[in-house]
């Protein structure tokens, strides 16, 4: 079991360029999440997908789009990168249901926008 | 907006010391409080707390929730250099199993 995997690990973009961050999980989880983490701050939720076929905005969705491609994969797209999007991006997944479940995190993508 | 606040922001101790990390939350739709440890990469899960007053324990780490005070503490006894990390608490507040994270406490344990 690889758990949650993310690609790429590192990326440098110029302002205005676009890119897609990929995330996949092999734990058969229904819910998936994208976070960003800036220095000195905790993780902030960008978008989440409670189940296949649904996506919802989190705390900081502006400048991002997501696609829940299937149960395993959840991608994050930056259409026109800005320096304010320089951050470390984490994907996570969890079980879903009426209970409360921990989230499992991928290794992160460090993105720099110049 | 729900808010999770952690204190202290950072802490430097020596091996063998005991530390207490604090987390407070304010929410109207509380489901659980989670603690994670983050070293160089991804946060790794430590504890989930749902009931007040019941201590969760794993080796030298323990945590407890106080719903009356809207807070939780994470204790680490006999600290080791391997405990150096950022400790994050997060509150699960309902739909979609969403988490709101605090800013973290950076712990450094010196030999």
mmCIF file with all atom_site columns, C-alpha atoms in Angstrom:
data_model
loop_
_atom_site.group_PDB
_atom_site.id
_atom_site.type_symbol
_atom_site.label_atom_id
_atom_site.label_alt_id
_atom_site.label_comp_id
_atom_site.label_asym_id
_atom_site.label_entity_id
_atom_site.label_seq_id
_atom_site.pdbx_PDB_ins_code
_atom_site.Cartn_x
_atom_site.Cartn_y
_atom_site.Cartn_z
_atom_site.occupancy
_atom_site.B_iso_or_equiv
_atom_site.pdbx_formal_charge
_atom_site.auth_seq_id
_atom_site.auth_comp_id
_atom_site.auth_asym_id
_atom_site.auth_atom_id
_atom_site.pdbx_PDB_model_num
ATOM 1   C CA . UNK A 1 1   ? 0.000   0.000  0.000   1.00 0.00 ? 1   UNK A CA 1
ATOM 2   C CA . UNK A 1 2   ? 1.491   3.330  -1.081  1.00 0.00 ? 2   UNK A CA 1
ATOM 3   C CA . UNK A 1 3   ? -1.138  5.339  0.826   1.00 0.00 ? 3   UNK A CA 1
ATOM 4   C CA . UNK A 1 4   ? -1.446  8.834  -0.644  1.00 0.00 ? 4   UNK A CA 1
ATOM 5   C CA . UNK A 1 5   ? 0.928   9.767  -3.454  1.00 0.00 ? 5   UNK A CA 1
ATOM 6   C CA . UNK A 1 6   ? 1.493   13.175 -5.035  1.00 0.00 ? 6   UNK A CA 1
ATOM 7   C CA . UNK A 1 7   ? 3.299   14.362 -8.135  1.00 0.00 ? 7   UNK A CA 1
ATOM 8   C CA . UNK A 1 8   ? 5.418   16.321 -8.712  1.00 0.00 ? 8   UNK A CA 1
ATOM 9   C CA . UNK A 1 9   ? 7.491   16.717 -5.539  1.00 0.00 ? 9   UNK A CA 1
ATOM 10  C CA . UNK A 1 10  ? 8.862   20.107 -6.580  1.00 0.00 ? 10  UNK A CA 1
ATOM 11  C CA . UNK A 1 11  ? 7.857   22.646 -9.208  1.00 0.00 ? 11  UNK A CA 1
ATOM 12  C CA . UNK A 1 12  ? 8.942   26.145 -10.203 1.00 0.00 ? 12  UNK A CA 1
ATOM 13  C CA . UNK A 1 13  ? 6.536   28.202 -12.294 1.00 0.00 ? 13  UNK A CA 1
ATOM 14  C CA . UNK A 1 14  ? 6.615   31.673 -13.735 1.00 0.00 ? 14  UNK A CA 1
ATOM 15  C CA . UNK A 1 15  ? 3.744   34.052 -13.034 1.00 0.00 ? 15  UNK A CA 1
ATOM 16  C CA . UNK A 1 16  ? 0.869   33.299 -15.385 1.00 0.00 ? 16  UNK A CA 1
ATOM 17  C CA . UNK A 1 17  ? 1.827   29.698 -16.133 1.00 0.00 ? 17  UNK A CA 1
ATOM 18  C CA . UNK A 1 18  ? -0.564  26.865 -15.402 1.00 0.00 ? 18  UNK A CA 1
ATOM 19  C CA . UNK A 1 19  ? -0.052  23.440 -13.908 1.00 0.00 ? 19  UNK A CA 1
ATOM 20  C CA . UNK A 1 20  ? -1.881  20.496 -12.394 1.00 0.00 ? 20  UNK A CA 1
ATOM 21  C CA . UNK A 1 21  ? -0.913  18.752 -9.172  1.00 0.00 ? 21  UNK A CA 1
ATOM 22  C CA . UNK A 1 22  ? -1.820  15.088 -9.117  1.00 0.00 ? 22  UNK A CA 1
ATOM 23  C CA . UNK A 1 23  ? -2.941  13.034 -6.125  1.00 0.00 ? 23  UNK A CA 1
ATOM 24  C CA . UNK A 1 24  ? -3.901  9.381  -5.826  1.00 0.00 ? 24  UNK A CA 1
ATOM 25  C CA . UNK A 1 25  ? -4.815  7.127  -2.903  1.00 0.00 ? 25  UNK A CA 1
ATOM 26  C CA . UNK A 1 26  ? -5.057  3.346  -2.701  1.00 0.00 ? 26  UNK A CA 1
ATOM 27  C CA . UNK A 1 27  ? -6.938  3.060  0.605   1.00 0.00 ? 27  UNK A CA 1
ATOM 28  C CA . UNK A 1 28  ? -10.412 2.979  -0.982  1.00 0.00 ? 28  UNK A CA 1
ATOM 29  C CA . UNK A 1 29  ? -11.316 6.243  0.765   1.00 0.00 ? 29  UNK A CA 1
ATOM 30  C CA . UNK A 1 30  ? -14.345 8.188  -0.361  1.00 0.00 ? 30  UNK A CA 1
ATOM 31  C CA . UNK A 1 31  ? -13.159 11.654 0.723   1.00 0.00 ? 31  UNK A CA 1
ATOM 32  C CA . UNK A 1 32  ? -10.156 13.573 -0.563  1.00 0.00 ? 32  UNK A CA 1
ATOM 33  C CA . UNK A 1 33  ? -8.752  17.031 0.240   1.00 0.00 ? 33  UNK A CA 1
ATOM 34  C CA . UNK A 1 34  ? -6.266  19.632 -0.949  1.00 0.00 ? 34  UNK A CA 1
ATOM 35  C CA . UNK A 1 35  ? -4.453  21.884 1.546   1.00 0.00 ? 35  UNK A CA 1
ATOM 36  C CA . UNK A 1 36  ? -1.775  24.507 1.335   1.00 0.00 ? 36  UNK A CA 1
ATOM 37  C CA . UNK A 1 37  ? 0.756   25.201 4.078   1.00 0.00 ? 37  UNK A CA 1
ATOM 38  C CA . UNK A 1 38  ? 2.615   28.493 4.331   1.00 0.00 ? 38  UNK A CA 1
ATOM 39  C CA . UNK A 1 39  ? 5.523   29.227 6.699   1.00 0.00 ? 39  UNK A CA 1
ATOM 40  C CA . UNK A 1 40  ? 4.380   29.629 10.285  1.00 0.00 ? 40  UNK A CA 1
ATOM 41  C CA . UNK A 1 41  ? 0.858   28.591 9.466   1.00 0.00 ? 41  UNK A CA 1
ATOM 42  C CA . UNK A 1 42  ? -1.076  25.412 9.757   1.00 0.00 ? 42  UNK A CA 1
ATOM 43  C CA . UNK A 1 43  ? -2.764  23.753 6.827   1.00 0.00 ? 43  UNK A CA 1
ATOM 44  C CA . UNK A 1 44  ? -5.585  25.598 5.085   1.00 0.00 ? 44  UNK A CA 1
ATOM 45  C CA . UNK A 1 45  ? -8.195  23.720 3.099   1.00 0.00 ? 45  UNK A CA 1
ATOM 46  C CA . UNK A 1 46  ? -8.426  24.691 -0.573  1.00 0.00 ? 46  UNK A CA 1
ATOM 47  C CA . UNK A 1 47  ? -11.016 22.220 -1.896  1.00 0.00 ? 47  UNK A CA 1
ATOM 48  C CA . UNK A 1 48  ? -12.388 18.889 -0.876  1.00 0.00 ? 48  UNK A CA 1
ATOM 49  C CA . UNK A 1 49  ? -14.353 16.040 -2.394  1.00 0.00 ? 49  UNK A CA 1
ATOM 50  C CA . UNK A 1 50  ? -16.618 14.244 0.048   1.00 0.00 ? 50  UNK A CA 1
ATOM 51  C CA . UNK A 1 51  ? -17.273 11.481 -2.458  1.00 0.00 ? 51  UNK A CA 1
ATOM 52  C CA . UNK A 1 52  ? -16.666 10.623 -6.089  1.00 0.00 ? 52  UNK A CA 1
ATOM 53  C CA . UNK A 1 53  ? -18.510 13.090 -8.294  1.00 0.00 ? 53  UNK A CA 1
ATOM 54  C CA . UNK A 1 54  ? -18.673 15.935 -5.776  1.00 0.00 ? 54  UNK A CA 1
ATOM 55  C CA . UNK A 1 55  ? -16.323 18.811 -4.987  1.00 0.00 ? 55  UNK A CA 1
ATOM 56  C CA . UNK A 1 56  ? -16.689 21.770 -2.637  1.00 0.00 ? 56  UNK A CA 1
ATOM 57  C CA . UNK A 1 57  ? -14.753 24.894 -1.767  1.00 0.00 ? 57  UNK A CA 1
ATOM 58  C CA . UNK A 1 58  ? -12.727 25.107 1.389   1.00 0.00 ? 58  UNK A CA 1
ATOM 59  C CA . UNK A 1 59  ? -11.255 28.118 3.153   1.00 0.00 ? 59  UNK A CA 1
ATOM 60  C CA . UNK A 1 60  ? -8.968  29.415 0.353   1.00 0.00 ? 60  UNK A CA 1
ATOM 61  C CA . UNK A 1 61  ? -10.310 28.295 -3.076  1.00 0.00 ? 61  UNK A CA 1
ATOM 62  C CA . UNK A 1 62  ? -9.566  31.414 -5.145  1.00 0.00 ? 62  UNK A CA 1
ATOM 63  C CA . UNK A 1 63  ? -7.155  30.770 -8.010  1.00 0.00 ? 63  UNK A CA 1
ATOM 64  C CA . UNK A 1 64  ? -7.623  26.994 -7.958  1.00 0.00 ? 64  UNK A CA 1
ATOM 65  C CA . UNK A 1 65  ? -9.804  24.373 -9.592  1.00 0.00 ? 65  UNK A CA 1
ATOM 66  C CA . UNK A 1 66  ? -10.130 20.691 -8.824  1.00 0.00 ? 66  UNK A CA 1
ATOM 67  C CA . UNK A 1 67  ? -11.235 17.514 -10.546 1.00 0.00 ? 67  UNK A CA 1
ATOM 68  C CA . UNK A 1 68  ? -12.237 14.266 -8.852  1.00 0.00 ? 68  UNK A CA 1
ATOM 69  C CA . UNK A 1 69  ? -11.260 12.022 -11.741 1.00 0.00 ? 69  UNK A CA 1
ATOM 70  C CA . UNK A 1 70  ? -12.399 8.790  -10.072 1.00 0.00 ? 70  UNK A CA 1
ATOM 71  C CA . UNK A 1 71  ? -12.456 7.360  -6.560  1.00 0.00 ? 71  UNK A CA 1
ATOM 72  C CA . UNK A 1 72  ? -8.649  7.163  -6.417  1.00 0.00 ? 72  UNK A CA 1
ATOM 73  C CA . UNK A 1 73  ? -7.581  10.452 -7.993  1.00 0.00 ? 73  UNK A CA 1
ATOM 74  C CA . UNK A 1 74  ? -8.095  14.120 -7.120  1.00 0.00 ? 74  UNK A CA 1
ATOM 75  C CA . UNK A 1 75  ? -6.194  16.805 -9.012  1.00 0.00 ? 75  UNK A CA 1
ATOM 76  C CA . UNK A 1 76  ? -5.596  20.478 -8.259  1.00 0.00 ? 76  UNK A CA 1
ATOM 77  C CA . UNK A 1 77  ? -5.131  22.968 -11.098 1.00 0.00 ? 77  UNK A CA 1
ATOM 78  C CA . UNK A 1 78  ? -3.617  26.437 -11.044 1.00 0.00 ? 78  UNK A CA 1
ATOM 79  C CA . UNK A 1 79  ? -4.807  28.178 -14.216 1.00 0.00 ? 79  UNK A CA 1
ATOM 80  C CA . UNK A 1 80  ? -2.644  31.305 -13.938 1.00 0.00 ? 80  UNK A CA 1
ATOM 81  C CA . UNK A 1 81  ? -0.072  30.999 -11.176 1.00 0.00 ? 81  UNK A CA 1
ATOM 82  C CA . UNK A 1 82  ? 0.695   33.977 -8.933  1.00 0.00 ? 82  UNK A CA 1
ATOM 83  C CA . UNK A 1 83  ? 3.570   34.488 -6.457  1.00 0.00 ? 83  UNK A CA 1
ATOM 84  C CA . UNK A 1 84  ? 0.992   34.331 -3.622  1.00 0.00 ? 84  UNK A CA 1
ATOM 85  C CA . UNK A 1 85  ? 0.477   30.680 -4.536  1.00 0.00 ? 85  UNK A CA 1
ATOM 86  C CA . UNK A 1 86  ? 4.032   29.796 -3.556  1.00 0.00 ? 86  UNK A CA 1
ATOM 87  C CA . UNK A 1 87  ? 3.447   27.189 -0.890  1.00 0.00 ? 87  UNK A CA 1
ATOM 88  C CA . UNK A 1 88  ? 3.626   23.523 0.008   1.00 0.00 ? 88  UNK A CA 1
ATOM 89  C CA . UNK A 1 89  ? 0.546   21.633 -1.166  1.00 0.00 ? 89  UNK A CA 1
ATOM 90  C CA . UNK A 1 90  ? -0.717  18.524 0.581   1.00 0.00 ? 90  UNK A CA 1
ATOM 91  C CA . UNK A 1 91  ? -3.335  16.086 -0.575  1.00 0.00 ? 91  UNK A CA 1
ATOM 92  C CA . UNK A 1 92  ? -5.177  13.955 1.993   1.00 0.00 ? 92  UNK A CA 1
ATOM 93  C CA . UNK A 1 93  ? -7.842  11.266 2.065   1.00 0.00 ? 93  UNK A CA 1
ATOM 94  C CA . UNK A 1 94  ? -10.173 9.778  4.649   1.00 0.00 ? 94  UNK A CA 1
ATOM 95  C CA . UNK A 1 95  ? -13.053 7.419  5.152   1.00 0.00 ? 95  UNK A CA 1
ATOM 96  C CA . UNK A 1 96  ? -16.463 9.018  5.138   1.00 0.00 ? 96  UNK A CA 1
ATOM 97  C CA . UNK A 1 97  ? -19.706 8.476  7.003   1.00 0.00 ? 97  UNK A CA 1
ATOM 98  C CA . UNK A 1 98  ? -21.444 9.666  10.131  1.00 0.00 ? 98  UNK A CA 1
ATOM 99  C CA . UNK A 1 99  ? -18.360 9.184  12.296  1.00 0.00 ? 99  UNK A CA 1
ATOM 100 C CA . UNK A 1 100 ? -15.218 11.254 12.605  1.00 0.00 ? 100 UNK A CA 1
ATOM 101 C CA . UNK A 1 101 ? -12.173 9.951  10.769  1.00 0.00 ? 101 UNK A CA 1
ATOM 102 C CA . UNK A 1 102 ? -8.510  10.875 10.593  1.00 0.00 ? 102 UNK A CA 1
ATOM 103 C CA . UNK A 1 103 ? -7.076  12.122 7.343   1.00 0.00 ? 103 UNK A CA 1
ATOM 104 C CA . UNK A 1 104 ? -3.997  10.559 5.777   1.00 0.00 ? 104 UNK A CA 1
ATOM 105 C CA . UNK A 1 105 ? -1.603  12.911 4.021   1.00 0.00 ? 105 UNK A CA 1
ATOM 106 C CA . UNK A 1 106 ? 0.609   12.653 0.960   1.00 0.00 ? 106 UNK A CA 1
ATOM 107 C CA . UNK A 1 107 ? 4.260   13.787 0.982   1.00 0.00 ? 107 UNK A CA 1
ATOM 108 C CA . UNK A 1 108 ? 3.506   17.237 -0.430  1.00 0.00 ? 108 UNK A CA 1
ATOM 109 C CA . UNK A 1 109 ? 4.443   19.315 -3.467  1.00 0.00 ? 109 UNK A CA 1
ATOM 110 C CA . UNK A 1 110 ? 6.669   22.330 -2.948  1.00 0.00 ? 110 UNK A CA 1
ATOM 111 C CA . UNK A 1 111 ? 5.632   24.987 -5.477  1.00 0.00 ? 111 UNK A CA 1
ATOM 112 C CA . UNK A 1 112 ? 7.508   28.209 -6.140  1.00 0.00 ? 112 UNK A CA 1
ATOM 113 C CA . UNK A 1 113 ? 6.016   30.890 -8.388  1.00 0.00 ? 113 UNK A CA 1
ATOM 114 C CA . UNK A 1 114 ? 8.466   33.576 -9.547  1.00 0.00 ? 114 UNK A CA 1
ATOM 115 C CA . UNK B 2 1   ? -15.334 31.264 10.921  1.00 0.00 ? 1   UNK B CA 1
ATOM 116 C CA . UNK B 2 2   ? -14.141 28.403 13.136  1.00 0.00 ? 2   UNK B CA 1
ATOM 117 C CA . UNK B 2 3   ? -10.762 29.045 14.685  1.00 0.00 ? 3   UNK B CA 1
ATOM 118 C CA . UNK B 2 4   ? -8.161  26.780 16.244  1.00 0.00 ? 4   UNK B CA 1
ATOM 119 C CA . UNK B 2 5   ? -5.344  28.372 18.272  1.00 0.00 ? 5   UNK B CA 1
ATOM 120 C CA . UNK B 2 6   ? -2.223  26.628 19.496  1.00 0.00 ? 6   UNK B CA 1
ATOM 121 C CA . UNK B 2 7   ? 0.287   27.713 22.112  1.00 0.00 ? 7   UNK B CA 1
ATOM 122 C CA . UNK B 2 8   ? 3.118   28.179 22.533  1.00 0.00 ? 8   UNK B CA 1
ATOM 123 C CA . UNK B 2 9   ? 4.217   28.965 18.968  1.00 0.00 ? 9   UNK B CA 1
ATOM 124 C CA . UNK B 2 10  ? 7.580   27.374 19.632  1.00 0.00 ? 10  UNK B CA 1
ATOM 125 C CA . UNK B 2 11  ? 9.370   25.625 22.446  1.00 0.00 ? 11  UNK B CA 1
ATOM 126 C CA . UNK B 2 12  ? 12.972  24.569 23.066  1.00 0.00 ? 12  UNK B CA 1
ATOM 127 C CA . UNK B 2 13  ? 13.628  21.924 25.721  1.00 0.00 ? 13  UNK B CA 1
ATOM 128 C CA . UNK B 2 14  ? 16.350  19.444 26.634  1.00 0.00 ? 14  UNK B CA 1
ATOM 129 C CA . UNK B 2 15  ? 16.129  15.695 26.381  1.00 0.00 ? 15  UNK B CA 1
ATOM 130 C CA . UNK B 2 16  ? 14.294  14.239 29.333  1.00 0.00 ? 16  UNK B CA 1
ATOM 131 C CA . UNK B 2 17  ? 12.066  17.261 29.896  1.00 0.00 ? 17  UNK B CA 1
ATOM 132 C CA . UNK B 2 18  ? 8.274   17.032 29.903  1.00 0.00 ? 18  UNK B CA 1
ATOM 133 C CA . UNK B 2 19  ? 6.306   19.371 27.649  1.00 0.00 ? 19  UNK B CA 1
ATOM 134 C CA . UNK B 2 20  ? 2.667   20.368 27.418  1.00 0.00 ? 20  UNK B CA 1
ATOM 135 C CA . UNK B 2 21  ? 1.237   21.762 24.209  1.00 0.00 ? 21  UNK B CA 1
ATOM 136 C CA . UNK B 2 22  ? -2.087  23.569 24.156  1.00 0.00 ? 22  UNK B CA 1
ATOM 137 C CA . UNK B 2 23  ? -4.899  23.785 21.654  1.00 0.00 ? 23  UNK B CA 1
ATOM 138 C CA . UNK B 2 24  ? -8.111  25.770 21.912  1.00 0.00 ? 24  UNK B CA 1
ATOM 139 C CA . UNK B 2 25  ? -11.004 25.752 19.526  1.00 0.00 ? 25  UNK B CA 1
ATOM 140 C CA . UNK B 2 26  ? -14.230 27.645 19.021  1.00 0.00 ? 26  UNK B CA 1
ATOM 141 C CA . UNK B 2 27  ? -16.916 25.896 17.092  1.00 0.00 ? 27  UNK B CA 1
ATOM 142 C CA . UNK B 2 28  ? -20.611 25.278 17.048  1.00 0.00 ? 28  UNK B CA 1
ATOM 143 C CA . UNK B 2 29  ? -20.446 21.963 15.215  1.00 0.00 ? 29  UNK B CA 1
ATOM 144 C CA . UNK B 2 30  ? -17.694 20.043 16.997  1.00 0.00 ? 30  UNK B CA 1
ATOM 145 C CA . UNK B 2 31  ? -17.149 16.384 16.151  1.00 0.00 ? 31  UNK B CA 1
ATOM 146 C CA . UNK B 2 32  ? -13.597 15.651 17.270  1.00 0.00 ? 32  UNK B CA 1
ATOM 147 C CA . UNK B 2 33  ? -10.156 17.123 17.952  1.00 0.00 ? 33  UNK B CA 1
ATOM 148 C CA . UNK B 2 34  ? -7.116  15.595 16.257  1.00 0.00 ? 34  UNK B CA 1
ATOM 149 C CA . UNK B 2 35  ? -3.383  15.866 16.873  1.00 0.00 ? 35  UNK B CA 1
ATOM 150 C CA . UNK B 2 36  ? -0.756  15.388 14.173  1.00 0.00 ? 36  UNK B CA 1
ATOM 151 C CA . UNK B 2 37  ? 3.057   15.378 14.189  1.00 0.00 ? 37  UNK B CA 1
ATOM 152 C CA . UNK B 2 38  ? 4.845   16.951 11.231  1.00 0.00 ? 38  UNK B CA 1
ATOM 153 C CA . UNK B 2 39  ? 8.531   16.411 10.701  1.00 0.00 ? 39  UNK B CA 1
ATOM 154 C CA . UNK B 2 40  ? 10.005  17.250 7.345   1.00 0.00 ? 40  UNK B CA 1
ATOM 155 C CA . UNK B 2 41  ? 7.127   16.080 5.214   1.00 0.00 ? 41  UNK B CA 1
ATOM 156 C CA . UNK B 2 42  ? 3.526   15.031 5.667   1.00 0.00 ? 42  UNK B CA 1
ATOM 157 C CA . UNK B 2 43  ? 1.643   15.300 8.958   1.00 0.00 ? 43  UNK B CA 1
ATOM 158 C CA . UNK B 2 44  ? 1.240   11.934 10.647  1.00 0.00 ? 44  UNK B CA 1
ATOM 159 C CA . UNK B 2 45  ? -1.749  11.151 12.833  1.00 0.00 ? 45  UNK B CA 1
ATOM 160 C CA . UNK B 2 46  ? -1.308  10.893 16.607  1.00 0.00 ? 46  UNK B CA 1
ATOM 161 C CA . UNK B 2 47  ? -4.677  11.044 18.373  1.00 0.00 ? 47  UNK B CA 1
ATOM 162 C CA . UNK B 2 48  ? -8.362  11.684 17.877  1.00 0.00 ? 48  UNK B CA 1
ATOM 163 C CA . UNK B 2 49  ? -10.403 12.899 20.852  1.00 0.00 ? 49  UNK B CA 1
ATOM 164 C CA . UNK B 2 50  ? -14.155 12.953 20.952  1.00 0.00 ? 50  UNK B CA 1
ATOM 165 C CA . UNK B 2 51  ? -15.075 12.700 24.638  1.00 0.00 ? 51  UNK B CA 1
ATOM 166 C CA . UNK B 2 52  ? -14.135 15.040 27.441  1.00 0.00 ? 52  UNK B CA 1
ATOM 167 C CA . UNK B 2 53  ? -11.862 13.774 30.204  1.00 0.00 ? 53  UNK B CA 1
ATOM 168 C CA . UNK B 2 54  ? -10.755 10.533 28.555  1.00 0.00 ? 54  UNK B CA 1
ATOM 169 C CA . UNK B 2 55  ? -7.006  10.398 28.081  1.00 0.00 ? 55  UNK B CA 1
ATOM 170 C CA . UNK B 2 56  ? -5.541  8.869  24.948  1.00 0.00 ? 56  UNK B CA 1
ATOM 171 C CA . UNK B 2 57  ? -2.046  7.505  25.378  1.00 0.00 ? 57  UNK B CA 1
ATOM 172 C CA . UNK B 2 58  ? 0.673   6.168  23.100  1.00 0.00 ? 58  UNK B CA 1
ATOM 173 C CA . UNK B 2 59  ? 4.035   5.540  24.703  1.00 0.00 ? 59  UNK B CA 1
ATOM 174 C CA . UNK B 2 60  ? 5.373   8.828  26.051  1.00 0.00 ? 60  UNK B CA 1
ATOM 175 C CA . UNK B 2 61  ? 2.627   10.882 24.375  1.00 0.00 ? 61  UNK B CA 1
ATOM 176 C CA . UNK B 2 62  ? -0.800  11.498 25.828  1.00 0.00 ? 62  UNK B CA 1
ATOM 177 C CA . UNK B 2 63  ? -3.670  13.838 25.114  1.00 0.00 ? 63  UNK B CA 1
ATOM 178 C CA . UNK B 2 64  ? -6.937  14.862 26.710  1.00 0.00 ? 64  UNK B CA 1
ATOM 179 C CA . UNK B 2 65  ? -9.924  16.948 25.706  1.00 0.00 ? 65  UNK B CA 1
ATOM 180 C CA . UNK B 2 66  ? -11.846 19.433 27.865  1.00 0.00 ? 66  UNK B CA 1
ATOM 181 C CA . UNK B 2 67  ? -15.110 20.299 26.123  1.00 0.00 ? 67  UNK B CA 1
ATOM 182 C CA . UNK B 2 68  ? -16.113 22.720 28.857  1.00 0.00 ? 68  UNK B CA 1
ATOM 183 C CA . UNK B 2 69  ? -12.974 24.771 28.284  1.00 0.00 ? 69  UNK B CA 1
ATOM 184 C CA . UNK B 2 70  ? -12.976 24.104 24.502  1.00 0.00 ? 70  UNK B CA 1
ATOM 185 C CA . UNK B 2 71  ? -9.382  22.958 24.717  1.00 0.00 ? 71  UNK B CA 1
ATOM 186 C CA . UNK B 2 72  ? -7.009  20.043 24.498  1.00 0.00 ? 72  UNK B CA 1
ATOM 187 C CA . UNK B 2 73  ? -3.477  19.375 25.658  1.00 0.00 ? 73  UNK B CA 1
ATOM 188 C CA . UNK B 2 74  ? -0.764  17.121 24.283  1.00 0.00 ? 74  UNK B CA 1
ATOM 189 C CA . UNK B 2 75  ? 1.818   15.928 26.806  1.00 0.00 ? 75  UNK B CA 1
ATOM 190 C CA . UNK B 2 76  ? 5.182   14.443 25.941  1.00 0.00 ? 76  UNK B CA 1
ATOM 191 C CA . UNK B 2 77  ? 7.206   12.978 28.802  1.00 0.00 ? 77  UNK B CA 1
ATOM 192 C CA . UNK B 2 78  ? 10.933  12.158 28.797  1.00 0.00 ? 78  UNK B CA 1
ATOM 193 C CA . UNK B 2 79  ? 11.401  14.008 25.507  1.00 0.00 ? 79  UNK B CA 1
ATOM 194 C CA . UNK B 2 80  ? 13.905  12.748 22.939  1.00 0.00 ? 80  UNK B CA 1
ATOM 195 C CA . UNK B 2 81  ? 15.545  14.516 19.994  1.00 0.00 ? 81  UNK B CA 1
ATOM 196 C CA . UNK B 2 82  ? 13.258  12.494 17.721  1.00 0.00 ? 82  UNK B CA 1
ATOM 197 C CA . UNK B 2 83  ? 10.285  14.354 19.179  1.00 0.00 ? 83  UNK B CA 1
ATOM 198 C CA . UNK B 2 84  ? 11.494  17.539 17.458  1.00 0.00 ? 84  UNK B CA 1
ATOM 199 C CA . UNK B 2 85  ? 8.720   18.457 15.038  1.00 0.00 ? 85  UNK B CA 1
ATOM 200 C CA . UNK B 2 86  ? 5.753   20.722 14.464  1.00 0.00 ? 86  UNK B CA 1
ATOM 201 C CA . UNK B 2 87  ? 2.693   19.532 16.365  1.00 0.00 ? 87  UNK B CA 1
ATOM 202 C CA . UNK B 2 88  ? -0.630  20.413 14.788  1.00 0.00 ? 88  UNK B CA 1
ATOM 203 C CA . UNK B 2 89  ? -4.080  20.185 16.256  1.00 0.00 ? 89  UNK B CA 1
ATOM 204 C CA . UNK B 2 90  ? -7.186  20.207 14.109  1.00 0.00 ? 90  UNK B CA 1
ATOM 205 C CA . UNK B 2 91  ? -10.868 20.287 14.756  1.00 0.00 ? 91  UNK B CA 1
ATOM 206 C CA . UNK B 2 92  ? -13.312 18.150 12.804  1.00 0.00 ? 92  UNK B CA 1
ATOM 207 C CA . UNK B 2 93  ? -16.464 20.183 12.371  1.00 0.00 ? 93  UNK B CA 1
ATOM 208 C CA . UNK B 2 94  ? -18.950 18.258 10.395  1.00 0.00 ? 94  UNK B CA 1
ATOM 209 C CA . UNK B 2 95  ? -19.885 17.915 6.763   1.00 0.00 ? 95  UNK B CA 1
ATOM 210 C CA . UNK B 2 96  ? -17.283 16.211 4.617   1.00 0.00 ? 96  UNK B CA 1
ATOM 211 C CA . UNK B 2 97  ? -15.116 15.285 7.624   1.00 0.00 ? 97  UNK B CA 1
ATOM 212 C CA . UNK B 2 98  ? -13.405 18.675 7.207   1.00 0.00 ? 98  UNK B CA 1
ATOM 213 C CA . UNK B 2 99  ? -10.540 19.728 9.443   1.00 0.00 ? 99  UNK B CA 1
ATOM 214 C CA . UNK B 2 100 ? -9.588  23.229 10.534  1.00 0.00 ? 100 UNK B CA 1
ATOM 215 C CA . UNK B 2 101 ? -5.971  23.331 11.659  1.00 0.00 ? 101 UNK B CA 1
ATOM 216 C CA . UNK B 2 102 ? -4.227  25.506 14.195  1.00 0.00 ? 102 UNK B CA 1
ATOM 217 C CA . UNK B 2 103 ? -0.949  27.193 13.325  1.00 0.00 ? 103 UNK B CA 1
ATOM 218 C CA . UNK B 2 104 ? 1.141   24.538 15.059  1.00 0.00 ? 104 UNK B CA 1
ATOM 219 C CA . UNK B 2 105 ? 3.708   24.430 17.854  1.00 0.00 ? 105 UNK B CA 1
ATOM 220 C CA . UNK B 2 106 ? 7.305   23.964 16.787  1.00 0.00 ? 106 UNK B CA 1
ATOM 221 C CA . UNK B 2 107 ? 9.112   21.803 19.340  1.00 0.00 ? 107 UNK B CA 1
ATOM 222 C CA . UNK B 2 108 ? 12.884  21.488 19.403  1.00 0.00 ? 108 UNK B CA 1
ATOM 223 C CA . UNK B 2 109 ? 14.467  18.979 21.764  1.00 0.00 ? 109 UNK B CA 1
ATOM 224 C CA . UNK B 2 110 ? 18.177  19.510 22.364  1.00 0.00 ? 110 UNK B CA 1
ATOM 225 C CA . UNK B 2 111 ? 20.510  16.690 23.407  1.00 0.00 ? 111 UNK B CA 1
#
